[in-house]
Every structure is written in C-alpha cells, then in structure tokens.
Tab-separated table of C-alpha atoms in Angstrom:
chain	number	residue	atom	x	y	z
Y	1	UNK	CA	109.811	124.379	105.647
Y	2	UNK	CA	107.921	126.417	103.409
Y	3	UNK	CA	107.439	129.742	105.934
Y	4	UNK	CA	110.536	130.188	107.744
Y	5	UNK	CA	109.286	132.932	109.756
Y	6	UNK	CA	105.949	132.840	111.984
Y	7	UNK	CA	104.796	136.387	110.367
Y	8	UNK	CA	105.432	138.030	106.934
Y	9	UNK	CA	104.322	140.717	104.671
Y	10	UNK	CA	104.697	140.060	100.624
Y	11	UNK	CA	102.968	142.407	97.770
Y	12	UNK	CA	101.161	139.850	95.350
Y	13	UNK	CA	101.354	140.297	91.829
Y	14	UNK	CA	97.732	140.188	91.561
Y	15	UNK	CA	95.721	143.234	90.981
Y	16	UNK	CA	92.079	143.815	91.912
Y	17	UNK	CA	89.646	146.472	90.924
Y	18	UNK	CA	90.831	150.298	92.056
Y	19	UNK	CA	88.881	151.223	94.557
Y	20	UNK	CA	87.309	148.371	96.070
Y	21	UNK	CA	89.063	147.463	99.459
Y	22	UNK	CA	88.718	144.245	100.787
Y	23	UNK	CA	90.483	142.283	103.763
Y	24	UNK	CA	89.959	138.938	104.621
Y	25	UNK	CA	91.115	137.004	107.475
Y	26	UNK	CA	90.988	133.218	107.770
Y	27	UNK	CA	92.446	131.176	110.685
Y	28	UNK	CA	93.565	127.289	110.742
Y	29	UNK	CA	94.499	125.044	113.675
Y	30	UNK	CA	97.885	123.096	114.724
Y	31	UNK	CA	97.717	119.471	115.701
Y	32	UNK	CA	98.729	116.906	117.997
Y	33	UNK	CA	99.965	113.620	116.192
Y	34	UNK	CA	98.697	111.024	118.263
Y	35	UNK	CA	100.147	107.740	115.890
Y	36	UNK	CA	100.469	106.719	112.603
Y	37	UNK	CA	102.319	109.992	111.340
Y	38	UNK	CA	105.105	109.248	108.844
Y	39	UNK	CA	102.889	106.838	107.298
Y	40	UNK	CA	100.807	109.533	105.308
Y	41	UNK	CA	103.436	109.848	102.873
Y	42	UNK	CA	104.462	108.870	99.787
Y	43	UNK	CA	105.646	106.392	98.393
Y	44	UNK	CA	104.033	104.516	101.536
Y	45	UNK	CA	101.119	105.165	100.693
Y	46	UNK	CA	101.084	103.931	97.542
Y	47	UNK	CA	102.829	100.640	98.195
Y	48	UNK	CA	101.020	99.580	101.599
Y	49	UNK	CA	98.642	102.908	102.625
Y	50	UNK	CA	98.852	104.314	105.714
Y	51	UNK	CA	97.006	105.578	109.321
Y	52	UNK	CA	96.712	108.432	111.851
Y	53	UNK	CA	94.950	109.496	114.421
Y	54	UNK	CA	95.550	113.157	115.622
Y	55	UNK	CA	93.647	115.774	117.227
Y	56	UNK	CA	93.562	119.603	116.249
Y	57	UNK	CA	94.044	122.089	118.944
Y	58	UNK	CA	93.012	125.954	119.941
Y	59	UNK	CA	96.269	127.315	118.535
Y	60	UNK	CA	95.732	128.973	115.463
Y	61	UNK	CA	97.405	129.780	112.362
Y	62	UNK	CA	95.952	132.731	110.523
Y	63	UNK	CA	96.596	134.223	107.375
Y	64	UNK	CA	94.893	137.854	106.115
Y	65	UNK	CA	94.905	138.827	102.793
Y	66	UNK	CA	94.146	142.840	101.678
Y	67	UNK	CA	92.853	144.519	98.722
Y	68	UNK	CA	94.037	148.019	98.838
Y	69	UNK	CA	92.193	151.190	96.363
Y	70	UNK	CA	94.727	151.121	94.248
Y	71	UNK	CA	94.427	147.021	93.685
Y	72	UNK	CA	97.047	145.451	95.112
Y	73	UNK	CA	97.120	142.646	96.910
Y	74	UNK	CA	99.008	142.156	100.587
Y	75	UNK	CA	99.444	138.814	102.219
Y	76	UNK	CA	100.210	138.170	105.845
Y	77	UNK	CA	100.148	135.390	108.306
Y	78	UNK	CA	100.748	134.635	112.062
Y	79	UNK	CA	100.898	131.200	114.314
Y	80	UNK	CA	100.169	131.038	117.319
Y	81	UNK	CA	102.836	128.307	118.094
Y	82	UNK	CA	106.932	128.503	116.935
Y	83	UNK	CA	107.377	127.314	112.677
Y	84	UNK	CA	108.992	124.157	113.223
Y	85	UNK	CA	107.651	122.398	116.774
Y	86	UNK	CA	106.178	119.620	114.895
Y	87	UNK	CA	102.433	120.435	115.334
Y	88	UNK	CA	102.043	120.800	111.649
Y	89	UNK	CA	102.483	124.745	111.372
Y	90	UNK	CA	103.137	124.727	107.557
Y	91	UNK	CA	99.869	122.867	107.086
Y	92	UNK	CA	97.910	124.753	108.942
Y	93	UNK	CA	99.720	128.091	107.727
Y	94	UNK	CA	98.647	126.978	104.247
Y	95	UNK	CA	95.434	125.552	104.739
Y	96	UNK	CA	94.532	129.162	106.126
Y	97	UNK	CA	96.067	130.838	103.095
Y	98	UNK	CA	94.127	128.864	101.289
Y	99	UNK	CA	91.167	129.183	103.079
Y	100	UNK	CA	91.342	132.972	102.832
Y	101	UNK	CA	92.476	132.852	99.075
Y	102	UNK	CA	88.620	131.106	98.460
Y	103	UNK	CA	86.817	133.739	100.759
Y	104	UNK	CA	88.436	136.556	98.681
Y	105	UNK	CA	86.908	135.028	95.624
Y	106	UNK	CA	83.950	133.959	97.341
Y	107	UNK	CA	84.234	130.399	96.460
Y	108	UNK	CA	83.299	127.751	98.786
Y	109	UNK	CA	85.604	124.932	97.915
Y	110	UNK	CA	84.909	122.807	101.163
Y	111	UNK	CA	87.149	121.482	103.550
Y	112	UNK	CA	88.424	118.537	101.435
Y	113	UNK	CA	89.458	120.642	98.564
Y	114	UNK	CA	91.045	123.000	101.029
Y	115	UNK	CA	93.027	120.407	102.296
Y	116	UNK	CA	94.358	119.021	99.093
Y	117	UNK	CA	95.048	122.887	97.852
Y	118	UNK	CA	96.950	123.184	100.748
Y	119	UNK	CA	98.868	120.249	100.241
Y	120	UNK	CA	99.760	120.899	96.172
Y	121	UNK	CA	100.638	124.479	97.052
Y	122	UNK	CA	103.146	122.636	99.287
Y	123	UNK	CA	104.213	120.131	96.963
Y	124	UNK	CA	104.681	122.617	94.214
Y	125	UNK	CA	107.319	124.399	96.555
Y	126	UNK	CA	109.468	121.150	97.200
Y	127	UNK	CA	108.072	120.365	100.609
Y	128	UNK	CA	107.996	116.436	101.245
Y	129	UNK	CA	105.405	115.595	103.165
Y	130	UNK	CA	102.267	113.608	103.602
Y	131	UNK	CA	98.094	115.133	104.142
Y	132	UNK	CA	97.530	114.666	107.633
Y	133	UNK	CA	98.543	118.335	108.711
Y	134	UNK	CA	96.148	120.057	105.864
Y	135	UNK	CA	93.518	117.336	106.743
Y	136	UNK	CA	93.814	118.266	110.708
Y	137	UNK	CA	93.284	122.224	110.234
Y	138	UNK	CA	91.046	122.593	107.159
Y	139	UNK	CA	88.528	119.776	109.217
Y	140	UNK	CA	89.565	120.379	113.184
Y	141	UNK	CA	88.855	117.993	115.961
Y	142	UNK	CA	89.921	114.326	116.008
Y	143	UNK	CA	90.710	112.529	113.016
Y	144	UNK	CA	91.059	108.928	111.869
Y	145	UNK	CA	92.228	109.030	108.584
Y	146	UNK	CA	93.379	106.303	106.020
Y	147	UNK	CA	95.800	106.778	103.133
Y	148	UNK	CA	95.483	105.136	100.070
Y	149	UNK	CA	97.799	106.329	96.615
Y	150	UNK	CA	96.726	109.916	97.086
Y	151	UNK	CA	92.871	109.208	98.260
Y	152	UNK	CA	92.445	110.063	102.407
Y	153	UNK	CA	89.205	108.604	103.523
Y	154	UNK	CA	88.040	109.910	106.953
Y	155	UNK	CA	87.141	106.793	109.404
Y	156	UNK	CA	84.684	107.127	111.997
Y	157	UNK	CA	85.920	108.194	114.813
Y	158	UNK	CA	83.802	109.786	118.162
Y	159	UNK	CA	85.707	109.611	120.991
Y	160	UNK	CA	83.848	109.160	124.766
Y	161	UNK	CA	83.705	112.011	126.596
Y	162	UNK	CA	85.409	110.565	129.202
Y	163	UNK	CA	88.817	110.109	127.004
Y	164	UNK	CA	88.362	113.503	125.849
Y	165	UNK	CA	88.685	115.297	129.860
Y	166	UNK	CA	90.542	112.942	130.665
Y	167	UNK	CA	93.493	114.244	127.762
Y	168	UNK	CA	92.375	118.334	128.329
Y	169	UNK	CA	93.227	117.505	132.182
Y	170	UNK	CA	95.961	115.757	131.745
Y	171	UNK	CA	97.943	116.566	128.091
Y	172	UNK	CA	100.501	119.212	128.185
Y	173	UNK	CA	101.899	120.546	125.289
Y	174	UNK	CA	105.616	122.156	126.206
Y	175	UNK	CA	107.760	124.398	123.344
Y	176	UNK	CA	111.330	123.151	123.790
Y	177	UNK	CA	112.380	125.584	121.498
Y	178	UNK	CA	114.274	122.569	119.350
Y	179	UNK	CA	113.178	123.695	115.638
Y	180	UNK	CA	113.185	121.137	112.567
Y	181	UNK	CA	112.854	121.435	108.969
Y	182	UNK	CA	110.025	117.980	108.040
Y	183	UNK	CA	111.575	117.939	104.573
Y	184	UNK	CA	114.827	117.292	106.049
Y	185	UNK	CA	114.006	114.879	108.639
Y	186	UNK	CA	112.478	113.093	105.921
Y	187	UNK	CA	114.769	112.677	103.240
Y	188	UNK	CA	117.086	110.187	105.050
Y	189	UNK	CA	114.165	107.850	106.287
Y	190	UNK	CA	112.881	108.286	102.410
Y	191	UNK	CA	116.080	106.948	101.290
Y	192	UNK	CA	116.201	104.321	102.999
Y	193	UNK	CA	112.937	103.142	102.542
Y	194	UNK	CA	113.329	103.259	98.902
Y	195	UNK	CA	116.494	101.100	98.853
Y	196	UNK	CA	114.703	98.149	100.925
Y	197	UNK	CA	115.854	98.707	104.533
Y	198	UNK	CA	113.866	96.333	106.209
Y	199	UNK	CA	114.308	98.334	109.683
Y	200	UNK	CA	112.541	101.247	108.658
Y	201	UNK	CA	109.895	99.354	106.589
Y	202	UNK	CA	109.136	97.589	110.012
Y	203	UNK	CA	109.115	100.765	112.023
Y	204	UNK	CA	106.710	102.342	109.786
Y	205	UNK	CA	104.301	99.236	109.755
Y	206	UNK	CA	104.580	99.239	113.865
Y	207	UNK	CA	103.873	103.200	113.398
Y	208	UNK	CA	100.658	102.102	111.267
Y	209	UNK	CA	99.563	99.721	113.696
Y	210	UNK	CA	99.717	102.302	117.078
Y	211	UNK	CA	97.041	104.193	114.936
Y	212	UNK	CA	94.436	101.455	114.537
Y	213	UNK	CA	95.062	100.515	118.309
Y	214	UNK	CA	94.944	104.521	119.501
Y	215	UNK	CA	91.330	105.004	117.097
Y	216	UNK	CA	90.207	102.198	119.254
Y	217	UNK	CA	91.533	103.021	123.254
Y	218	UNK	CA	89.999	107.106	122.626
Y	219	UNK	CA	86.574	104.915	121.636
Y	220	UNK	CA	86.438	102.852	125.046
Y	221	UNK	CA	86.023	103.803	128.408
Y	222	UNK	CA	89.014	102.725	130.939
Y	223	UNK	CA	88.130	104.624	133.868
C-alpha cells in the first residue's frame, strides 16, 4: 500500500513563486469490483488480456495541494472509506493527486492520462497492481474495460435503469474493519502463476469469464 494512513501532511520540495498562494483541491471516487479483478494485471495481461466490470461509488478520495507566499508546496489527502477495504483507495488516492497535480499547473491531461499517471506513480513506488482502480476514479460510473499488454480499451457498457435501482436498493457496502496490503495478497498468486500452476491459471480465466457474463446481466432486464 502506497498511503498507509487515510490523511497526511508532507512539505514538497517544489517551490513556486513568493507570493502567489494557490490551493487546489481535487477529489476521486472508490469502487466496487463487480468481476474480472485480478485479471488487470500483469503478466496476465500480456499473455491472455484480461476483463472487469466495476462501478465507482459516492465515496471520495480527495487530495489538496497548497502554494504558500513564501513558495512552498503542502500536500494532503483524505478518503472517505478505511486504506485497505479493497475498494481501490490507493487508486483513487492517486488518481486525485494526480488530478490536482494537473489543475495546479493548469494542464488538462484528460481522464485517460490521469489514469495511467496514476498508475506509473504507483508502479514507480513498488506497488503491484493492475489499472482498473485508476480507470474507475479518474472516469466514474460503470466500467467495462479490456486489458491488453498495457492498452485498456473501454467497452460499451449502459446499464438499464432498472439494474441500476435495483443494486442502489439493494447493495450494501459493510467496513469489516479487516485491512490488506494488494501488493501482498498478490505476490503469492503472482508466483504461482509464473511457475505454471494450472489452478490459478484456471481461476483467473473463470474470473475473466464472470466479467463478460456480469457486462451482459447489468444490460438486460430480469424483472
């Protein structure tokens, strides 16, 4: 986990002009993996490519970054969810640090090249992982995404209003307060992918699978 904490204060090396305040605040969602998640990473996705469907939520991730007179740069950040429940904190953390990071400069980078900043800044820092968090909270909503090598196309996906009250009446999202570390969680499956455990490379493909069927049960209408 990159953040181990759900707030912190550092002082950035970076310094601005003297006397020119600035604050920016940018905010990110969490998501809900619906299937296919595991299967975003490499090196599945550069030997077979892999599937998810998830769904961002209104729980937020923000990060503010401040200019003070004298030029120096503050960074801060908040979630509105516990580091660690598995609703892709870290990505969405990021992708708002990110996010604010482009306002300050006032550069529009777009969601796509949000997503993928988010994701290097996370590689850089030894965090193994695949893009469907930073896809999730720099794009929001539902998601049907494909991975290919390190390409994610976005599939079509519009859910029928039905599906969608029929999940905000009936999904509830409980903290059990049981934190995990992704990078950790992954390094045994990782292992044993890589040494040709046939178990695992089944579960993943069966994990692949659940996200082609769940893109196509939120599509249709089984009232």
């Amino acid at each position: 986990m990159i953040f181990g904490k759900s707030k912190r204060r550092v002082d950035g090396r970076r310094r601005f002009r003297r006397n020119v305040a600035r604050k920016v605040v940018a905010r990110a969602p969490v998501r809900l993996d619906f299937a296919g998640g595991w299967t975003d990473v490499a090196p599945y996705t550069h030997d077979v490519g892999g599937e998810v469907v998830n769904l961002a939520i209104n729980k937020y991730a923000t990060a503010t970054l401040e200019v003070d007179d004298d030029g120096i740069l503050t960074v801060s950040y908040t979630c509105e969810v516990p580091v660690g429940s598995g609703l892709g904190t870290t990505g969405a953390i990021n992708v708002a640090l990110m996010g604010a990071i482009s306002a300050m400069e006032t550069d529009d980078i777009g969601r796509k090249a949000l997503a993928e900043q988010a994701f290097q800044f996370e590689s850089l820092l030894g965090n193994k992982g695949g893009r469907q968090d930073q896809w999730a909270a720099s794009h929001g909503g539902w998601n049907h995404l494909m991975f290919m090598q390190d390409d994610v196309e976005e599939m079509p996906l519009v859910p029928l209003s039905s599906a969608t009250k029929w999940l905000q009446r009936q999904l509830v999202v409980v903290n059990s307060n049981i934190t995990h570390v992704s990078g950790e969680l992954h390094k045994n499956i990782w292992e044993r992918y890589e040494a040709g455990d046939k178990e695992v490379e089944e579960g993943l493909m069966a994990i692949r699978l659940t996200a082609r069927a769940m893109a196509k049960a939120v599509q249709q209408d089984r009232r």
